[in-house]
Tab-separated table of C-alpha atoms and ligand atoms in Angstrom:
chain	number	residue	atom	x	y	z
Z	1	UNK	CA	0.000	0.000	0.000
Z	2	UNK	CA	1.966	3.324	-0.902
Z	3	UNK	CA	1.828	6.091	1.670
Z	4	UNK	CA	1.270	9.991	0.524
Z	5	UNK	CA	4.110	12.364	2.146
Z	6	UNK	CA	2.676	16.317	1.896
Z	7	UNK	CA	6.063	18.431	1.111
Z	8	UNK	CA	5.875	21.115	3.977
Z	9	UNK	CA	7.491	23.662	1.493
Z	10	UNK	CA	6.612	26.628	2.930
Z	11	UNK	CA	8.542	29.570	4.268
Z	12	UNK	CA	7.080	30.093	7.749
Z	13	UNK	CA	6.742	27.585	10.592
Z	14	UNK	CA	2.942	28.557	11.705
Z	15	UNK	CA	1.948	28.561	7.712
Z	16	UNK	CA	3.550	24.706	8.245
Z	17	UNK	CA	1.517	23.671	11.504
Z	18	UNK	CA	-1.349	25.293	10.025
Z	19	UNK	CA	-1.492	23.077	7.083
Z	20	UNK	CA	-0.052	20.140	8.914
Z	21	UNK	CA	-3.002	20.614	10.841
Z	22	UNK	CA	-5.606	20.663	8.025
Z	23	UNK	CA	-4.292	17.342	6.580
Z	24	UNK	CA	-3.515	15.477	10.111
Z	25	UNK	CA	-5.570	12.393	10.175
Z	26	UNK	CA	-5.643	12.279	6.680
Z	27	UNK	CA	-1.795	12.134	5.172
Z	28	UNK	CA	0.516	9.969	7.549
Z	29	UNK	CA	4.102	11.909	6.337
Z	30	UNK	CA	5.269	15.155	6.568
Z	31	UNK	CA	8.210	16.408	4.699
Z	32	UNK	CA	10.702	18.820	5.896
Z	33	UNK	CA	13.091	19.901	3.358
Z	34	UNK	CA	15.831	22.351	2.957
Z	35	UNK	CA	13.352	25.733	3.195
Z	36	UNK	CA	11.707	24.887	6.097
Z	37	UNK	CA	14.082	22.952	8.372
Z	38	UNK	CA	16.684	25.757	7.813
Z	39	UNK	CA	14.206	28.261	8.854
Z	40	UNK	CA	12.112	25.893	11.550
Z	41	UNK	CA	14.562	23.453	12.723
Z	42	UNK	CA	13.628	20.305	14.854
Z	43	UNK	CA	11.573	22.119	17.281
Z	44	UNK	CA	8.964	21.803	13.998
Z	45	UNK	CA	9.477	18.764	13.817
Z	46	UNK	CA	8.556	17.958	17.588
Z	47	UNK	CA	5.307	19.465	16.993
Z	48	UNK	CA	4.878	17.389	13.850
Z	49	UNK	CA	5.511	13.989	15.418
Z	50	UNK	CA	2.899	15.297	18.555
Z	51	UNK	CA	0.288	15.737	15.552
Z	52	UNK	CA	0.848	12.480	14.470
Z	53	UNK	CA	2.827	12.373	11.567
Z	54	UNK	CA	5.907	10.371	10.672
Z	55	UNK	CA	8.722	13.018	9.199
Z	56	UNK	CA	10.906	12.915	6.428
Z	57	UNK	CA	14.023	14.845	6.635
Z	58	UNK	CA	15.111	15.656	2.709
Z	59	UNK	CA	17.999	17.408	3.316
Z	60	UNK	CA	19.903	14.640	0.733
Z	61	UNK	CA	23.360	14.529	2.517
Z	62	UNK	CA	26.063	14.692	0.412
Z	63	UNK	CA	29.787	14.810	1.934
Z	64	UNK	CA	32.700	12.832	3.310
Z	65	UNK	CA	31.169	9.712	4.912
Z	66	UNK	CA	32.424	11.180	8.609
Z	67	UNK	CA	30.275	13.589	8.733
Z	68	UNK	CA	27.172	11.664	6.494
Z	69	UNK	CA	27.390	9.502	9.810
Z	70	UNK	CA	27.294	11.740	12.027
Z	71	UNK	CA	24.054	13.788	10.522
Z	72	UNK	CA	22.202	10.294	10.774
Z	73	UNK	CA	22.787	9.923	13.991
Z	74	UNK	CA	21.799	13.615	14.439
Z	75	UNK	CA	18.490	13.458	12.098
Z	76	UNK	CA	17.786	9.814	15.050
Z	77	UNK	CA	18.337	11.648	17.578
Z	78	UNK	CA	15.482	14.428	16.871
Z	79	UNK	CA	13.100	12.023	15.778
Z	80	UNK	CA	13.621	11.837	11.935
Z	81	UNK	CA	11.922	8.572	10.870
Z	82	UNK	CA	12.997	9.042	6.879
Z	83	UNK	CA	15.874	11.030	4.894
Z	84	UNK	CA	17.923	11.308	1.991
Z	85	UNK	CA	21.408	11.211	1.179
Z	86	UNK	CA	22.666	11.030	-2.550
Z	87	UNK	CA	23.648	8.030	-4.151
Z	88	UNK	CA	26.051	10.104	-5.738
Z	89	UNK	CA	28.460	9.913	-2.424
Z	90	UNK	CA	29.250	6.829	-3.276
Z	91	UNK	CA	29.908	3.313	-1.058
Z	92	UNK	CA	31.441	4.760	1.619
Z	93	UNK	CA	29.485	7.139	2.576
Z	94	UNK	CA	26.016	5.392	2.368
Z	95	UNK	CA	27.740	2.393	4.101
Z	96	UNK	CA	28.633	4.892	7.023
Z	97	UNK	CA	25.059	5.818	7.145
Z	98	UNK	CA	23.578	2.161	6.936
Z	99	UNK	CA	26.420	1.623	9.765
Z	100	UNK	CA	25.272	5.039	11.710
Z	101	UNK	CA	21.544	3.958	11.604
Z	102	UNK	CA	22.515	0.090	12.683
Z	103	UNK	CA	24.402	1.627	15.572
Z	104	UNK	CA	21.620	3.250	17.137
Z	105	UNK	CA	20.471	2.351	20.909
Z	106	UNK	CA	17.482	0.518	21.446
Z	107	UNK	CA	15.964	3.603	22.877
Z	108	UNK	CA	16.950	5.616	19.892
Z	109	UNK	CA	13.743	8.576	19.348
Z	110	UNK	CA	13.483	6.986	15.860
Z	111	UNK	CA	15.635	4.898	13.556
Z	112	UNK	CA	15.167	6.681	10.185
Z	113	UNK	CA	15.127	4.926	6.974
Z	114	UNK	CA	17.702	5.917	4.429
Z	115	UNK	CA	16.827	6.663	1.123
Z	116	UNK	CA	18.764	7.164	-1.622
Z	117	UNK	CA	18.460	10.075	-4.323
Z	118	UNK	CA	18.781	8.774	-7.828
Z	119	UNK	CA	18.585	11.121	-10.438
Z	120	UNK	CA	16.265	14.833	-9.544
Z	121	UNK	CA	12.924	14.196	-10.974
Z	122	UNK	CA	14.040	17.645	-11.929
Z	123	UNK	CA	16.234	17.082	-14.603
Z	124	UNK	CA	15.836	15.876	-18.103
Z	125	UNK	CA	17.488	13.983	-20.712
Z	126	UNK	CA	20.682	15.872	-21.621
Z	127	UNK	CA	20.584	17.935	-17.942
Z	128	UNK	CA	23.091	16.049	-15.633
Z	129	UNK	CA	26.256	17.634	-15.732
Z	130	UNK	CA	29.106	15.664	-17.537
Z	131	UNK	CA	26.647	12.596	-17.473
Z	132	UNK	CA	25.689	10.834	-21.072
Z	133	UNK	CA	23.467	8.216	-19.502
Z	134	UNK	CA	19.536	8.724	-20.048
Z	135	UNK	CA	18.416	10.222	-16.585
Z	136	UNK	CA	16.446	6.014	-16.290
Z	137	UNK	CA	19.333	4.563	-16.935
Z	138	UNK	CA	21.560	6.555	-14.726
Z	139	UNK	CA	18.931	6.050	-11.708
Z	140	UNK	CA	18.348	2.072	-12.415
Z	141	UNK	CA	22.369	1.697	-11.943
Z	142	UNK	CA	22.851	3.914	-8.817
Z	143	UNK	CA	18.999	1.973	-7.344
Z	144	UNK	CA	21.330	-1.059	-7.659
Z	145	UNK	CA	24.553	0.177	-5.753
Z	146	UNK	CA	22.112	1.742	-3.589
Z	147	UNK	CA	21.108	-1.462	-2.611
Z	148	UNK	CA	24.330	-3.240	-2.040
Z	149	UNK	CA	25.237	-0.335	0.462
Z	150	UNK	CA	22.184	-1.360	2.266
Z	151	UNK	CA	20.121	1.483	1.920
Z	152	UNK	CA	16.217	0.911	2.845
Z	153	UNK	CA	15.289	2.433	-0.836
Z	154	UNK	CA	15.628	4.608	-3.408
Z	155	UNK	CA	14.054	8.290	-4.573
Z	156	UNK	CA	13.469	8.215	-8.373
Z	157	UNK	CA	10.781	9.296	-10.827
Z	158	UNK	CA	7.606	7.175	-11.061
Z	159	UNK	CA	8.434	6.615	-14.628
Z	160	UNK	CA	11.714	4.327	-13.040
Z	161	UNK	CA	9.736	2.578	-10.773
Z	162	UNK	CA	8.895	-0.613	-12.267
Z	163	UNK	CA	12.159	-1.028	-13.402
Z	164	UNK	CA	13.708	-0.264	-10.296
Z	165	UNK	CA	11.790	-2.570	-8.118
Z	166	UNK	CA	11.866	-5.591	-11.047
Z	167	UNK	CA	15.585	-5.564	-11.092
Z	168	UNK	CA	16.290	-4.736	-7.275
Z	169	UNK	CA	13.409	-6.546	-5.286
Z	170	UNK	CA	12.843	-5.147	-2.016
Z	171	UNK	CA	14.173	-1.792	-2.683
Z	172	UNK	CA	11.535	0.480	-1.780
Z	173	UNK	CA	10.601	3.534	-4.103
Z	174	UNK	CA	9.866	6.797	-2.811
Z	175	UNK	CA	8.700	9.008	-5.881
Z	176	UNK	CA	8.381	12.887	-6.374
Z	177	UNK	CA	7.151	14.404	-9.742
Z	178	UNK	CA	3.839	13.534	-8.934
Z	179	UNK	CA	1.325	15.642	-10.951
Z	180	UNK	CA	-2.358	14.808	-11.232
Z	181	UNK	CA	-3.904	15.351	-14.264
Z	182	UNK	CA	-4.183	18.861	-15.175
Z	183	UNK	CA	-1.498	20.298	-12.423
Z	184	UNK	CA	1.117	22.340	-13.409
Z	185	UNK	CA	4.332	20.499	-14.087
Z	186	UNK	CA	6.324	23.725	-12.841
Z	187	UNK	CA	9.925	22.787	-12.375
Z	188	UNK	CA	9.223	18.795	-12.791
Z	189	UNK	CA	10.185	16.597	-16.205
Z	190	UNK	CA	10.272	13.355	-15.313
Z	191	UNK	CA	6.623	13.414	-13.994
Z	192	UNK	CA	3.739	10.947	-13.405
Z	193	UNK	CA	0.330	11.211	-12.278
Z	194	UNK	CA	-0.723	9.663	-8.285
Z	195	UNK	CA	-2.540	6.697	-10.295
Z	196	UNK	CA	0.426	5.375	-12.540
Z	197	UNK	CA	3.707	5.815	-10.170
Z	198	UNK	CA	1.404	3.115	-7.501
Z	199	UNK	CA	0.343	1.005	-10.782
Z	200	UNK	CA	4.368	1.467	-11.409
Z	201	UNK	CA	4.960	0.255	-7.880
Z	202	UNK	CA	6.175	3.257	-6.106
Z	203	UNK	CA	5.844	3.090	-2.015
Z	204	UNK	CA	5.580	6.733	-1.557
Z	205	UNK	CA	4.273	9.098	-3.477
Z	206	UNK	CA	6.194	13.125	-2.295
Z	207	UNK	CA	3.567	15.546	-3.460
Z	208	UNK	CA	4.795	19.233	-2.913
Z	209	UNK	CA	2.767	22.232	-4.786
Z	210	UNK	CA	-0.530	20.380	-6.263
Z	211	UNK	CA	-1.372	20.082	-2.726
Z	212	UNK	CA	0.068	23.435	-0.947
Z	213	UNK	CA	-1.450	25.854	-4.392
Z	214	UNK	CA	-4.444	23.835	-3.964
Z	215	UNK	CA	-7.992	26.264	-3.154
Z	216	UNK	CA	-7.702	23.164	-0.939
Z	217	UNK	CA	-5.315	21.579	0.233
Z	218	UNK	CA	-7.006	18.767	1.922
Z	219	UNK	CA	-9.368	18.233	-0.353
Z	220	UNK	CA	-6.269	18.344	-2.560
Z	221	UNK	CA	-5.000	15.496	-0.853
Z	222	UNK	CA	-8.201	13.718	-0.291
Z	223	UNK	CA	-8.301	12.898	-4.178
Z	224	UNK	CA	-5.043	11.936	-4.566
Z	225	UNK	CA	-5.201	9.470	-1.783
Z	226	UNK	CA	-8.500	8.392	-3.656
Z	227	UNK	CA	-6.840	8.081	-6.936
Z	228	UNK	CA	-4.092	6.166	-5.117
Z	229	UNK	CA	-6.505	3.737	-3.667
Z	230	UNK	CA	-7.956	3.089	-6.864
Z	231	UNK	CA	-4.977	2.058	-8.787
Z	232	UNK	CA	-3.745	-0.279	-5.523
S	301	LIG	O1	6.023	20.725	-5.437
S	301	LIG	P1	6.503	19.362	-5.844
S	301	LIG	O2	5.396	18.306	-5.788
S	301	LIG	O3	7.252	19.348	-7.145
S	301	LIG	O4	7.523	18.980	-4.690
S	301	LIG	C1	8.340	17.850	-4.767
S	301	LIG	C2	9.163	17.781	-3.518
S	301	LIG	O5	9.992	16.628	-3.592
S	301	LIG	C3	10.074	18.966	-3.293
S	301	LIG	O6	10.061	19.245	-1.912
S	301	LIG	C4	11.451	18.498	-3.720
S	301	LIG	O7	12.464	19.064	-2.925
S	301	LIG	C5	11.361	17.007	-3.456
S	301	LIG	N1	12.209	16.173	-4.307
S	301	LIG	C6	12.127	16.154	-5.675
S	301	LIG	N2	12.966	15.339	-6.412
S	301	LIG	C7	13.838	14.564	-5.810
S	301	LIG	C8	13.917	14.552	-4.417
S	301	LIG	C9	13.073	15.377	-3.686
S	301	LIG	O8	11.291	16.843	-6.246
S	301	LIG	N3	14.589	13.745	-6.508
């Protein structure tokens, strides 16, 4: 059954709870990315997990292993129960996260799944810098060494899902780019609507602006979940 993650990407904690608030209940993950946790921190994401929600950190780590280990066992310690790192890092330093997360205490606030980040659902054919490989290709390869280093999944675009999960079983999919029918792609290329990245197999579906630009949002969110359930 894939789970819906709301994108808190807004620029002011109380414009976050608010909408957290409006969807609680109803969407089990909240993400906090870059904007937000910069600006909010994990005092936010206290109140988040006190809602109810599980959070996903999407900072996507990227540095020397060191210190990729030590912000997992930061991101555990204030309750983070998903994040990113890129698979871009390499071995090492998702094997230093795997180890970080495996190294937790038993009373550990959360131990956060690590996930992955392929290729940006941002970019297009022709967009990654000194890279030939079509963007699928690209992410299929790294979804692989992802999963020797023993990460819990991979992000990628619902268009790589299928392939993805046929030729790494078990490696979950957590997909971005989602668009419903007749939402604006906006920054997005490698897009998909709600209904085809679960037929494709994703596990979680990131949806950012068709839910926050929404008139509203949880009714927003209430059709997506319902064109989610359909395609189950
Ligand atoms: O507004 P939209 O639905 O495009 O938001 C997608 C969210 O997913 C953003 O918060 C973005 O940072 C995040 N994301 C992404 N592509 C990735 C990883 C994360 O779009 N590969």
């Amino acid at each position: 059954m894939a789970q819906l993650i709301v994108a808190l990407d807004l620029p002011r904690k109380d414009a976050a709870l608010s909408l957290a608030r409006d969807l609680q209940g109803l969407v089990p993950w909240c993400k906090m990315g870059m904007e937000l946790f910069t600006l909010a921190g994990p005092g936010l994401l206290e109140s988040l997990r006190t809602l109810g929600f599980k959070v996903f950190l999407d900072l996507k780590f990227y540095d020397i292993p060191h210190t990729v280990g030590r912000a997992v066992k930061a991101a555990a310690a204030v309750g983070v129960d998903l994040l990113t790192l890129h698979c871009q890092g390499g071995g090492r330093m998702c094997r230093e996260a795997r180890a970080a997360v495996d190294g937790l205490a038993a009373d550990s606030p959360a131990r956060p799944l690590l996930f992955g980040v392929t290729v940006l659902t941002s970019l297009a054919a022709g967009e990654m810098p000194g890279i030939a490989a079509a963007p699928a290709d690209f992410a299929m390869n790294l979804a692989a060494d992802a999963q020797g280093w023993g990460l819990d999944g991979v992000v990628c675009s619902g268009q790589e899902a299928a392939r993805i999960k046929a030729a790494s079983p078990g490696l979950l999919c957590l997909c971005p780019g989602i668009r419903p029918a007749g939402t604006a792609a906006g920054d997005q290329r490698r897009i998909m609507t709600p209904a085809k990245a679960v037929a494709a197999g994703a596990d979680f579906l990131v949806v950012g602006r068709p839910i926050l630009e929404a008139p509203s949002p949880a009714e927003a969110a209430r059709r997506i979940l319902a064109e989610m359930d359909a395609a189950e």
